[in-house]
Coordinates of C-alpha atoms in Angstrom, one line a residue:
Chain I
X1 CA -177.9 -155.6 -90.4
X2 CA -177.5 -157.3 -87.1
X3 CA -177.5 -161.1 -87.1
X4 CA -177.8 -163.1 -84.0
X5 CA -175.7 -166.3 -84.0
X6 CA -176.4 -168.8 -81.3
X7 CA -176.8 -169.5 -78.4
X8 CA -178.2 -172.8 -79.8
X9 CA -176.2 -172.9 -83.0
X10 CA -174.2 -176.1 -83.1
X11 CA -171.1 -174.4 -84.5
X12 CA -170.8 -172.0 -81.6
X13 CA -169.6 -174.9 -79.5
X14 CA -172.0 -174.6 -76.6
X15 CA -174.1 -171.7 -75.5
X16 CA -172.2 -168.9 -77.0
X17 CA -174.1 -166.1 -78.7
X18 CA -172.5 -163.7 -81.1
X19 CA -174.2 -160.5 -82.2
X20 CA -172.9 -159.9 -85.7
X21 CA -173.0 -156.5 -87.3
X22 CA -173.1 -157.1 -91.1
X23 CA -172.9 -155.2 -94.3
X24 CA -174.0 -157.8 -96.8
X25 CA -172.0 -160.8 -95.9
X26 CA -169.1 -158.8 -94.5
X27 CA -168.7 -158.7 -90.7
X28 CA -168.3 -155.2 -89.3
X29 CA -168.3 -156.2 -85.7
X30 CA -168.8 -159.4 -83.7
X31 CA -169.8 -159.1 -80.1
X32 CA -169.7 -162.3 -78.1
X33 CA -172.4 -162.6 -75.4
X34 CA -172.0 -165.2 -72.8
X35 CA -173.0 -166.1 -69.3
X36 CA -175.7 -168.7 -70.1
X37 CA -173.7 -171.4 -68.2
X38 CA -172.7 -169.2 -65.3
X39 CA -173.1 -171.1 -62.1
X40 CA -171.1 -168.9 -59.7
X41 CA -168.3 -171.4 -59.1
X42 CA -166.0 -168.7 -57.7
X43 CA -168.6 -167.8 -55.1
X44 CA -169.4 -171.4 -54.3
X45 CA -165.7 -172.1 -53.7
X46 CA -165.8 -169.6 -50.8
X47 CA -168.3 -171.8 -49.0
X48 CA -166.5 -175.1 -49.6
X49 CA -163.3 -176.6 -48.3
X50 CA -160.4 -176.8 -50.7
X51 CA -161.0 -180.5 -51.4
X52 CA -164.7 -180.0 -51.9
X53 CA -164.0 -177.6 -54.7
X54 CA -162.1 -180.2 -56.8
X55 CA -165.3 -181.6 -58.4
X56 CA -166.3 -178.1 -59.4
X57 CA -163.2 -177.7 -61.5
X58 CA -164.1 -180.8 -63.6
X59 CA -167.1 -178.9 -64.8
X60 CA -165.2 -175.8 -66.0
X61 CA -163.4 -177.2 -69.0
X62 CA -165.3 -180.4 -69.2
X63 CA -163.2 -181.6 -72.2
X64 CA -160.0 -181.5 -70.1
X65 CA -161.0 -182.3 -66.5
X66 CA -157.6 -183.6 -65.4
X67 CA -155.9 -180.4 -66.5
X68 CA -158.3 -178.4 -64.3
X69 CA -157.7 -180.7 -61.4
X70 CA -154.0 -180.2 -61.8
X71 CA -154.1 -176.4 -62.0
X72 CA -156.3 -176.4 -58.9
X73 CA -154.2 -178.8 -56.9
X74 CA -150.9 -177.1 -57.9
X75 CA -152.2 -173.7 -56.8
X76 CA -153.3 -175.0 -53.4
X77 CA -150.0 -176.9 -53.1
X78 CA -148.2 -173.6 -53.8
X79 CA -150.3 -171.8 -51.2
X80 CA -149.7 -174.5 -48.6
X81 CA -146.1 -175.0 -49.6
X82 CA -146.0 -178.8 -50.3
X83 CA -144.8 -180.8 -53.3
X84 CA -146.0 -184.3 -54.1
X85 CA -143.6 -187.2 -54.6
X86 CA -142.0 -187.8 -58.1
X87 CA -144.2 -190.8 -58.8
X88 CA -147.4 -188.7 -58.3
X89 CA -146.0 -186.0 -60.5
X90 CA -145.3 -188.6 -63.3
X91 CA -148.9 -189.9 -63.0
X92 CA -150.2 -186.4 -63.2
X93 CA -148.1 -185.6 -66.2
X94 CA -149.2 -188.8 -68.0
X95 CA -152.9 -188.2 -67.4
X96 CA -152.8 -184.5 -68.2
X97 CA -151.0 -185.2 -71.5
X98 CA -153.5 -187.8 -72.4
X99 CA -156.1 -185.2 -71.5
X100 CA -154.4 -182.8 -74.0
X101 CA -154.7 -185.4 -76.7
X102 CA -158.4 -186.0 -75.9
X103 CA -159.2 -182.3 -75.8
X104 CA -157.4 -181.7 -79.1
X105 CA -159.3 -184.7 -80.6
X106 CA -162.6 -183.1 -79.7
X107 CA -161.4 -179.8 -81.1
X108 CA -160.2 -181.3 -84.3
X109 CA -163.3 -183.4 -84.8
X110 CA -165.8 -180.6 -84.2
X111 CA -163.7 -178.0 -86.0
X112 CA -163.5 -180.2 -89.1
X113 CA -167.2 -181.0 -88.8
X114 CA -168.1 -177.2 -88.8
X115 CA -166.1 -176.8 -91.9
X116 CA -167.7 -179.8 -93.6
X117 CA -165.3 -182.7 -93.2
X118 CA -167.3 -185.3 -91.3
X119 CA -165.1 -188.3 -91.3
X120 CA -162.4 -186.7 -89.0
X121 CA -165.0 -186.4 -86.3
X122 CA -165.6 -190.2 -86.1
X123 CA -161.8 -190.9 -86.2
X124 CA -161.1 -188.4 -83.4
X125 CA -163.9 -189.6 -81.2
X126 CA -162.7 -193.2 -81.6
X127 CA -159.3 -192.2 -80.0
X128 CA -160.9 -190.0 -77.4
X129 CA -163.0 -192.9 -76.3
X130 CA -159.8 -194.9 -75.5
X131 CA -158.6 -192.1 -73.3
X132 CA -162.0 -191.8 -71.6
X133 CA -161.8 -195.6 -70.9
X134 CA -158.5 -195.0 -69.1
X135 CA -160.2 -192.2 -67.1
X136 CA -162.9 -194.7 -66.2
X137 CA -160.2 -197.1 -65.1
X138 CA -158.4 -194.7 -62.8
X139 CA -161.3 -192.9 -61.2
X140 CA -164.6 -194.5 -62.3
X141 CA -165.8 -191.5 -64.2
X142 CA -165.4 -190.8 -67.9
X143 CA -165.7 -187.0 -67.8
X144 CA -165.9 -185.7 -64.3
X145 CA -162.7 -187.2 -63.1
X146 CA -161.9 -185.4 -59.8
X147 CA -158.9 -187.7 -59.5
X148 CA -156.2 -185.4 -58.3
X149 CA -156.0 -184.3 -54.7
X150 CA -154.0 -181.7 -52.9
X151 CA -150.7 -183.4 -52.2
X152 CA -151.4 -186.4 -54.4
X153 CA -154.1 -188.5 -56.0
X154 CA -157.5 -189.9 -54.8
X155 CA -156.3 -193.4 -55.3
X156 CA -153.4 -195.4 -56.8
X157 CA -153.5 -196.1 -60.5
X158 CA -155.1 -199.5 -61.2
X159 CA -153.2 -202.5 -62.5
X160 CA -153.1 -202.7 -66.2
X161 CA -153.4 -198.9 -66.8
X162 CA -149.8 -198.5 -67.9
X163 CA -150.1 -201.3 -70.4
X164 CA -153.2 -199.8 -71.8
X165 CA -151.6 -196.3 -71.9
X166 CA -148.6 -197.9 -73.6
X167 CA -150.7 -199.5 -76.3
X168 CA -152.4 -196.1 -76.9
X169 CA -149.3 -194.1 -77.0
X170 CA -147.7 -196.6 -79.5
X171 CA -150.7 -196.5 -81.9
X172 CA -151.6 -192.8 -81.6
X173 CA -149.0 -191.3 -84.0
X174 CA -150.4 -193.5 -86.8
X175 CA -153.8 -192.2 -86.0
X176 CA -152.6 -188.6 -86.1
X177 CA -151.2 -189.4 -89.5
X178 CA -154.6 -190.5 -90.5
X179 CA -156.2 -187.2 -89.5
X180 CA -153.5 -185.3 -91.3
X181 CA -154.0 -187.5 -94.4
X182 CA -157.6 -186.4 -94.4
X183 CA -157.0 -182.7 -93.9
X184 CA -153.5 -181.2 -94.3
X185 CA -153.4 -181.3 -98.1
X186 CA -157.2 -181.3 -98.6
X187 CA -158.0 -178.3 -101.0
X188 CA -161.3 -177.6 -99.3
X189 CA -159.7 -177.6 -95.9
X190 CA -157.0 -175.3 -97.1
X191 CA -159.4 -172.9 -98.7
X192 CA -161.5 -172.7 -95.5
X193 CA -158.6 -172.3 -93.1
X194 CA -155.5 -170.8 -94.8
X195 CA -155.5 -167.0 -94.4
X196 CA -158.8 -167.1 -92.5
X197 CA -159.3 -165.6 -89.1
X198 CA -155.7 -164.2 -88.8
X199 CA -154.3 -162.9 -85.5
X200 CA -151.0 -161.1 -85.5
X201 CA -148.5 -161.8 -82.7
X202 CA -148.8 -158.3 -81.5
X203 CA -152.6 -158.5 -81.2
X204 CA -152.4 -161.9 -79.6
X205 CA -150.2 -160.6 -76.8
X206 CA -152.2 -157.4 -76.3
X207 CA -155.4 -159.4 -76.1
X208 CA -153.9 -161.9 -73.7
X209 CA -154.2 -164.9 -75.9
X210 CA -152.4 -168.0 -74.6
X211 CA -151.9 -171.6 -75.6
X212 CA -152.2 -172.7 -79.3
X213 CA -153.7 -169.3 -80.1
X214 CA -150.5 -167.5 -79.1
X215 CA -148.2 -170.1 -80.5
X216 CA -150.2 -170.2 -83.8
X217 CA -149.3 -166.5 -84.1
X218 CA -145.6 -167.3 -83.9
X219 CA -144.9 -166.6 -80.2
X220 CA -142.9 -169.4 -78.6
X221 CA -144.5 -169.4 -75.2
X222 CA -145.3 -172.6 -73.3
X223 CA -145.6 -172.6 -69.6
X224 CA -144.3 -176.1 -69.5
X225 CA -141.0 -174.7 -70.8
X226 CA -141.1 -171.2 -69.5
X227 CA -142.3 -171.8 -65.9
X228 CA -142.0 -175.6 -65.5
X229 CA -144.2 -177.4 -63.0
X230 CA -144.7 -181.1 -62.1
X231 CA -141.2 -181.8 -63.4
X232 CA -141.9 -180.8 -67.0
X233 CA -138.3 -179.5 -67.2
X234 CA -137.1 -183.1 -67.2
X235 CA -139.2 -184.2 -70.2
X236 CA -138.0 -184.0 -73.7
X237 CA -140.5 -182.3 -76.1
X238 CA -140.8 -179.5 -78.7
X239 CA -143.0 -176.5 -78.7
X240 CA -144.5 -176.0 -82.2
X241 CA -145.2 -172.5 -83.4
X242 CA -147.0 -171.1 -86.5
X243 CA -146.0 -168.4 -88.8
X244 CA -148.9 -166.2 -90.0
X245 CA -151.4 -166.8 -87.2
X246 CA -154.3 -168.0 -89.4
X247 CA -156.6 -170.9 -88.7
X248 CA -154.4 -173.3 -90.6
X249 CA -151.4 -172.4 -88.4
X250 CA -153.4 -173.1 -85.3
X251 CA -154.5 -176.4 -86.8
X252 CA -150.9 -177.4 -87.4
X253 CA -149.8 -176.3 -84.0
X254 CA -152.5 -178.3 -82.3
X255 CA -151.9 -181.4 -84.4
X256 CA -148.2 -181.2 -83.6
X257 CA -149.0 -180.7 -79.9
X258 CA -150.9 -184.0 -80.0
X259 CA -147.8 -185.7 -81.2
X260 CA -145.7 -184.0 -78.6
X261 CA -148.2 -184.9 -75.9
X262 CA -147.9 -188.5 -76.9
X263 CA -144.2 -188.2 -76.7
X264 CA -144.4 -186.8 -73.1
X265 CA -146.9 -189.5 -72.1
X266 CA -144.5 -192.1 -73.4
X267 CA -141.7 -190.8 -71.3
X268 CA -144.0 -190.6 -68.3
X269 CA -145.0 -194.2 -68.7
X270 CA -141.4 -195.3 -68.9
X271 CA -140.6 -193.3 -65.8
X272 CA -143.5 -194.9 -63.9
X273 CA -142.4 -198.4 -65.0
X274 CA -138.9 -197.6 -63.6
X275 CA -140.3 -196.3 -60.3
X276 CA -142.7 -199.2 -59.9
X277 CA -145.3 -199.2 -57.2
X278 CA -145.1 -196.6 -54.5
X279 CA -146.9 -193.8 -52.6
X280 CA -149.7 -192.1 -54.4
X281 CA -149.9 -189.1 -52.1
X282 CA -147.7 -187.1 -49.8
X283 CA -147.1 -188.3 -46.2
X284 CA -147.9 -184.9 -44.8
X285 CA -151.0 -185.7 -42.8
X286 CA -151.7 -182.1 -41.9
X287 CA -152.9 -181.7 -45.5
X288 CA -153.3 -185.1 -47.0
X289 CA -155.5 -188.0 -45.8
X290 CA -153.4 -190.8 -44.2
X291 CA -153.7 -194.3 -45.6
X292 CA -156.8 -196.2 -44.5
X293 CA -154.8 -199.1 -43.0
X294 CA -153.1 -196.6 -40.7
X295 CA -156.4 -195.0 -39.7
X296 CA -157.5 -198.4 -38.4
X297 CA -154.3 -198.9 -36.3
X298 CA -152.8 -195.6 -35.4
X299 CA -154.4 -193.0 -33.1
X300 CA -152.6 -190.0 -34.8
X301 CA -153.7 -191.1 -38.2
X302 CA -157.3 -191.4 -37.0
X303 CA -157.2 -187.9 -35.6
X304 CA -155.7 -186.5 -38.8
X305 CA -158.2 -188.4 -40.9
X306 CA -161.1 -187.1 -38.8
X307 CA -159.9 -183.5 -38.8
X308 CA -159.3 -183.3 -42.6
X309 CA -162.7 -185.0 -43.3
X310 CA -164.6 -183.0 -40.7
X311 CA -163.4 -179.4 -41.4
X312 CA -160.6 -179.6 -44.0
X313 CA -157.0 -178.5 -43.7
X314 CA -155.8 -175.1 -42.6
X315 CA -153.5 -173.4 -45.1
X316 CA -151.4 -170.4 -44.0
X317 CA -152.7 -166.8 -44.4
X318 CA -151.6 -165.5 -47.8
X319 CA -152.2 -165.8 -51.5
X320 CA -150.9 -167.7 -54.4
X321 CA -151.4 -167.8 -58.2
X322 CA -150.4 -170.9 -60.2
X323 CA -150.9 -171.4 -63.9
X324 CA -150.5 -174.5 -66.1
X325 CA -150.4 -175.0 -69.8
X326 CA -153.9 -176.5 -70.2
X327 CA -154.9 -177.7 -73.7
X328 CA -156.6 -174.4 -74.4
X329 CA -154.0 -172.1 -72.9
X330 CA -152.9 -170.7 -69.5
X331 CA -155.3 -172.0 -66.9
X332 CA -154.5 -170.4 -63.5
X333 CA -156.0 -170.4 -60.1
X334 CA -155.5 -167.5 -57.7
X335 CA -156.2 -168.2 -54.0
X336 CA -156.5 -165.8 -51.2
X337 CA -156.5 -167.6 -47.8
X338 CA -157.4 -166.1 -44.5
X339 CA -156.1 -169.1 -42.6
X340 CA -159.4 -171.0 -42.5
X341 CA -160.2 -174.2 -44.3
X342 CA -162.2 -172.3 -46.9
X343 CA -160.6 -170.0 -49.4
X344 CA -161.4 -166.3 -48.9
X345 CA -161.3 -165.9 -52.7
X346 CA -160.8 -168.2 -55.6
X347 CA -160.2 -166.7 -59.0
X348 CA -160.1 -168.8 -62.1
X349 CA -158.1 -167.5 -65.0
X350 CA -159.6 -169.5 -67.7
X351 CA -158.0 -169.6 -71.2
X352 CA -161.2 -169.8 -73.2
X353 CA -162.6 -166.6 -71.6
X354 CA -159.5 -164.6 -72.6
X355 CA -159.0 -166.2 -76.0
X356 CA -162.6 -165.5 -77.0
X357 CA -161.9 -161.8 -76.7
X358 CA -159.8 -162.2 -79.9
X359 CA -162.8 -163.2 -81.9
X360 CA -163.9 -159.7 -83.0
X361 CA -160.3 -158.9 -84.1
X362 CA -160.1 -162.1 -86.0
X363 CA -163.3 -161.8 -88.0
X364 CA -163.4 -158.0 -88.6
X365 CA -164.0 -157.4 -92.3
X366 CA -164.4 -161.0 -93.2
X367 CA -167.3 -163.2 -94.2
X368 CA -169.9 -164.9 -92.0
X369 CA -168.7 -168.3 -93.0
X370 CA -165.3 -167.3 -91.6
X371 CA -166.8 -166.7 -88.2
X372 CA -167.5 -170.4 -88.0
X373 CA -163.9 -171.2 -88.7
X374 CA -162.7 -168.6 -86.3
X375 CA -164.9 -169.9 -83.4
X376 CA -163.8 -173.4 -84.2
X377 CA -160.1 -172.5 -84.3
X378 CA -160.4 -170.6 -81.0
X379 CA -161.2 -173.9 -79.2
X380 CA -163.5 -172.6 -76.5
X381 CA -165.4 -174.4 -73.9
X382 CA -168.3 -172.4 -72.5
X383 CA -168.3 -174.1 -69.1
X384 CA -164.9 -172.5 -68.6
X385 CA -165.9 -169.1 -69.9
X386 CA -169.0 -168.7 -67.8
X387 CA -167.8 -170.7 -64.7
Chain T
X1 CA -131.7 -163.5 -70.8
X2 CA -131.0 -163.9 -67.1
X3 CA -133.7 -164.4 -64.7
X4 CA -135.4 -161.3 -63.3
X5 CA -135.1 -160.8 -59.6
X6 CA -138.1 -159.3 -57.7
X7 CA -135.8 -156.7 -56.1
X8 CA -134.7 -155.5 -59.5
X9 CA -138.3 -154.8 -60.5
X10 CA -138.9 -152.8 -57.3
X11 CA -135.7 -150.9 -57.9
X12 CA -136.6 -150.0 -61.5
X13 CA -140.0 -148.7 -60.3
X14 CA -138.5 -146.7 -57.5
X15 CA -136.0 -145.1 -59.9
X16 CA -138.7 -144.1 -62.3
X17 CA -141.4 -143.1 -59.8
X18 CA -139.6 -141.5 -56.8
X19 CA -142.8 -139.9 -55.5
X20 CA -144.8 -143.1 -55.4
X21 CA -144.7 -145.6 -52.6
X22 CA -144.7 -149.2 -53.6
X23 CA -145.6 -151.4 -50.7
X24 CA -144.4 -154.9 -51.1
X25 CA -146.9 -157.4 -49.8
X26 CA -145.2 -159.7 -47.4
X27 CA -147.0 -162.2 -45.3
X28 CA -146.8 -165.7 -44.0
X29 CA -147.6 -167.2 -47.4
X30 CA -147.7 -164.5 -50.1
X31 CA -146.2 -166.8 -52.7
X32 CA -146.0 -164.3 -55.6
X33 CA -144.2 -161.0 -55.9
X34 CA -146.9 -158.5 -55.1
X35 CA -146.7 -154.7 -55.0
X36 CA -149.4 -152.4 -53.7
X37 CA -149.7 -149.4 -55.9
X38 CA -151.7 -146.2 -55.2
X39 CA -154.8 -146.1 -57.5
X40 CA -154.0 -142.7 -58.8
X41 CA -150.6 -143.7 -60.3
X42 CA -151.8 -147.2 -61.5
X43 CA -152.1 -146.3 -65.2
X44 CA -148.7 -144.6 -65.5
X45 CA -147.0 -147.5 -63.6
X46 CA -148.7 -150.0 -65.9
X47 CA -147.6 -148.1 -69.1
X48 CA -144.0 -148.0 -67.7
X49 CA -144.0 -151.8 -66.9
X50 CA -145.3 -152.6 -70.3
X51 CA -142.9 -150.4 -72.3
X52 CA -139.8 -150.7 -70.3
X53 CA -137.4 -153.0 -72.4
X54 CA -135.9 -154.5 -69.3
X55 CA -139.1 -155.5 -67.6
X56 CA -141.3 -155.9 -70.7
X57 CA -144.6 -156.9 -69.0
X58 CA -146.3 -157.2 -72.4
X59 CA -149.2 -159.3 -71.2
X60 CA -151.8 -158.8 -68.6
X61 CA -152.8 -162.3 -67.6
X62 CA -155.8 -161.8 -65.3
X63 CA -157.5 -159.3 -63.0
X64 CA -159.2 -160.4 -59.7
X65 CA -161.3 -158.5 -57.3
X66 CA -161.1 -159.3 -53.6
X67 CA -163.6 -158.1 -50.9
X68 CA -162.1 -157.7 -47.5
X69 CA -165.3 -156.9 -45.6
X70 CA -165.3 -155.5 -42.8
X71 CA -161.8 -154.0 -43.5
X72 CA -161.6 -150.5 -44.9
X73 CA -160.6 -149.8 -47.7
X74 CA -162.7 -152.8 -48.5
X75 CA -161.8 -153.8 -52.0
X76 CA -158.7 -154.9 -53.7
X77 CA -158.1 -155.3 -57.4
X78 CA -155.2 -157.6 -58.3
X79 CA -153.6 -157.4 -61.7
X80 CA -151.5 -160.5 -62.8
X81 CA -148.8 -159.2 -65.1
X82 CA -146.7 -161.5 -67.2
X83 CA -143.4 -160.8 -68.9
X84 CA -143.0 -163.2 -71.8
X85 CA -139.4 -162.4 -72.6
X86 CA -138.3 -162.7 -68.9
X87 CA -140.8 -165.5 -67.9
X88 CA -141.6 -163.5 -64.8
X89 CA -144.9 -162.7 -63.0
X90 CA -145.8 -159.7 -61.0
X91 CA -149.0 -159.0 -59.1
X92 CA -150.0 -155.4 -58.8
X93 CA -152.6 -154.5 -56.2
X94 CA -154.8 -151.4 -55.8
X95 CA -157.2 -150.7 -53.1
X96 CA -160.6 -149.1 -53.3
X97 CA -163.1 -148.3 -50.5
X98 CA -166.7 -147.4 -49.9
X99 CA -170.0 -148.6 -51.4
X100 CA -169.1 -147.4 -54.9
X101 CA -165.4 -148.2 -55.3
X102 CA -163.5 -146.8 -58.2
X103 CA -160.3 -147.7 -59.9
X104 CA -158.9 -146.3 -63.1
X105 CA -159.1 -148.6 -66.1
X106 CA -156.0 -150.2 -67.7
X107 CA -157.9 -151.2 -70.8
X108 CA -156.0 -148.5 -72.7
X109 CA -152.7 -150.2 -71.7
X110 CA -153.7 -153.8 -72.3
X111 CA -156.8 -154.3 -74.5
X112 CA -157.3 -157.7 -72.8
X113 CA -158.3 -155.8 -69.6
X114 CA -161.6 -154.9 -71.2
X115 CA -163.3 -158.2 -70.3
X116 CA -161.4 -158.8 -67.1
X117 CA -162.6 -155.4 -65.8
X118 CA -166.1 -156.1 -67.0
X119 CA -166.1 -159.3 -65.1
X120 CA -164.8 -157.6 -61.9
X121 CA -167.5 -154.9 -62.3
X122 CA -170.1 -157.7 -62.8
X123 CA -169.1 -159.5 -59.6
X124 CA -168.0 -156.7 -57.2
X125 CA -169.4 -153.5 -58.6
X126 CA -166.0 -151.9 -58.8
X127 CA -166.2 -149.2 -61.3
X128 CA -163.3 -148.9 -63.7
X129 CA -163.3 -145.2 -64.6
X130 CA -162.7 -144.5 -68.3
X131 CA -163.6 -148.1 -69.4
X132 CA -165.2 -147.9 -72.9
X133 CA -168.0 -150.4 -72.3
X134 CA -168.5 -151.2 -68.7
X135 CA -171.5 -153.6 -68.8
X136 CA -172.3 -156.9 -67.1
X137 CA -170.6 -159.8 -68.8
X138 CA -171.5 -163.1 -67.2
X139 CA -174.7 -162.2 -65.3
X140 CA -177.9 -161.1 -66.9
X141 CA -178.1 -157.4 -67.8
X142 CA -181.0 -156.8 -65.4
X143 CA -179.3 -158.5 -62.4
X144 CA -179.5 -156.7 -59.1
X145 CA -176.6 -156.7 -56.7
X146 CA -172.9 -157.8 -56.7
X147 CA -172.8 -161.5 -56.1
X148 CA -169.1 -161.9 -55.1
X149 CA -169.3 -159.3 -52.4
X150 CA -169.0 -160.9 -49.0
X151 CA -172.4 -159.4 -47.8
X152 CA -174.1 -161.0 -50.7
X153 CA -175.5 -164.3 -49.4
X154 CA -175.1 -167.7 -51.1
X155 CA -178.3 -169.7 -51.7
X156 CA -181.9 -169.4 -50.6
X157 CA -182.4 -166.8 -53.3
X158 CA -185.6 -166.9 -55.3
X159 CA -185.1 -168.0 -58.8
X160 CA -185.7 -165.2 -61.3
X161 CA -188.7 -165.3 -63.5
X162 CA -190.6 -162.6 -65.3
X163 CA -193.5 -162.8 -62.9
X164 CA -191.5 -162.2 -59.7
X165 CA -189.2 -159.5 -61.0
X166 CA -190.2 -156.8 -58.4
X167 CA -189.6 -159.2 -55.5
X168 CA -186.1 -160.0 -56.6
X169 CA -184.9 -156.6 -55.6
X170 CA -185.6 -157.5 -51.9
X171 CA -182.7 -158.8 -50.0
X172 CA -182.6 -162.6 -49.5
X173 CA -183.8 -163.9 -46.1
X174 CA -181.1 -164.4 -43.6
X175 CA -180.1 -168.0 -43.0
X176 CA -181.2 -168.0 -39.4
X177 CA -184.8 -167.4 -40.4
X178 CA -185.0 -170.8 -42.1
X179 CA -186.1 -173.2 -39.4
X180 CA -186.0 -176.9 -40.0
X181 CA -189.3 -178.3 -41.1
X182 CA -191.1 -180.5 -38.7
X183 CA -191.4 -184.0 -40.0
X184 CA -193.9 -186.3 -38.6
X185 CA -193.1 -189.9 -38.6
X186 CA -195.9 -192.4 -38.8
X187 CA -195.7 -195.5 -36.6
X188 CA -194.6 -198.4 -38.7

């Protein structure tokens, strides 16, 4: 029998459709069908300047907009050959780690909701709301942040943000304990996740899985450690790995990642308090907008401002790929530049797209109910898959 | 393990494939280590890169198509390889020309290439010969054209409905044909 699951099914996390080949209740094959959210972002980027594409990236993985901004900006910075000042890097690390917590909160809440534990959802969204309020404070938007810019940030962090982040980081470990108290030893949760949707390390590597999917299968691979960016090599944190690669292992890896993300955020806050106020973008006015005060007084600054706003900056001819460890895995941008202010080609390597390919391996020969668990523990966002 | 130097990778490849020329891409700002490989030897090079214990490119991270219209050969396919044990990235490039470009599939080497190749086929119409299931993946099955090719225009395309299906096959009007509408202002 062929059963169509989605694209409007709440447990497919968006507009994912899965064609299930069934024998009774046993899954013989699962073919994901996607593209319902395809908006041609890669094509559109070829008609926009680099800065104009930043708002597009928010809409890819809409649960982790700051991570997308960071991956985009780092790739362009690599292409151009600039590096933002340490204060900017610390702000970026703080915000992307908070994003990781927020993204994992949504994942945990919805995953538990799919399996039947409703309370966790409310708890997780309570904490996520606090992070979204911080987004609101820094950039005025709760979801579509567009806060990072090539060479820096759109604006300086507002007063009071660090205190708020400090309060959050201090109380978050206790909240994670709360989630764990609800789930980790819960017999229903264990029955629904342990041994379900397994993925061996070999399969995970062959299928290109990254992030918690790969680490849940026992491969210790984290781009923040392996190919550090934004100064991650100077932060102190652990990379959790699972053992058997089932849904429960991935659950434990992600929960531990929330703790580690809180730890990194704590270090970033301390670093920012030490540095104090300072520049929030690079003083390289070929690529970065000069400060507004200078634009009003200095001729050069006015010219630079005008040129960057009017037609964008000119990167050198060439190409660059840069990847970051986004909440869902390796998020990379590949740029081909022909020397004009618009990219000749922008390719997005989105983690959800690649991770979803593991689905049929994970559910082969299992029950339909396990497909729900498998999709939940994949942690996919369809905006990023379809782009 | 010690860090892998790009020169070492090139050296290993030249030792193993003396008859194949690996052209290293160098330019003003080619930031990654990139090798141009002839399409006919792509698969054996990939198998070697994956299985060689020193290089160990166990993962294929991404595949991207690039259209270089009006240059010939027009298309490039870029393979982002990743060695987990050496924390090293290598970009392989192959070129393909003509209206119906063809590149051998690597989905037998890395199963993850399956969807990446389907995506490249979907956007560029680059055929991956030997691919087990080359269908559109993100666009609708009945879509006409290859949207990421440079001669495929952006915008001003008619929205697809069932009643206008035959018209959709026509090329979209050129941008120059769209004249600004005359707006008449009434006296206030």
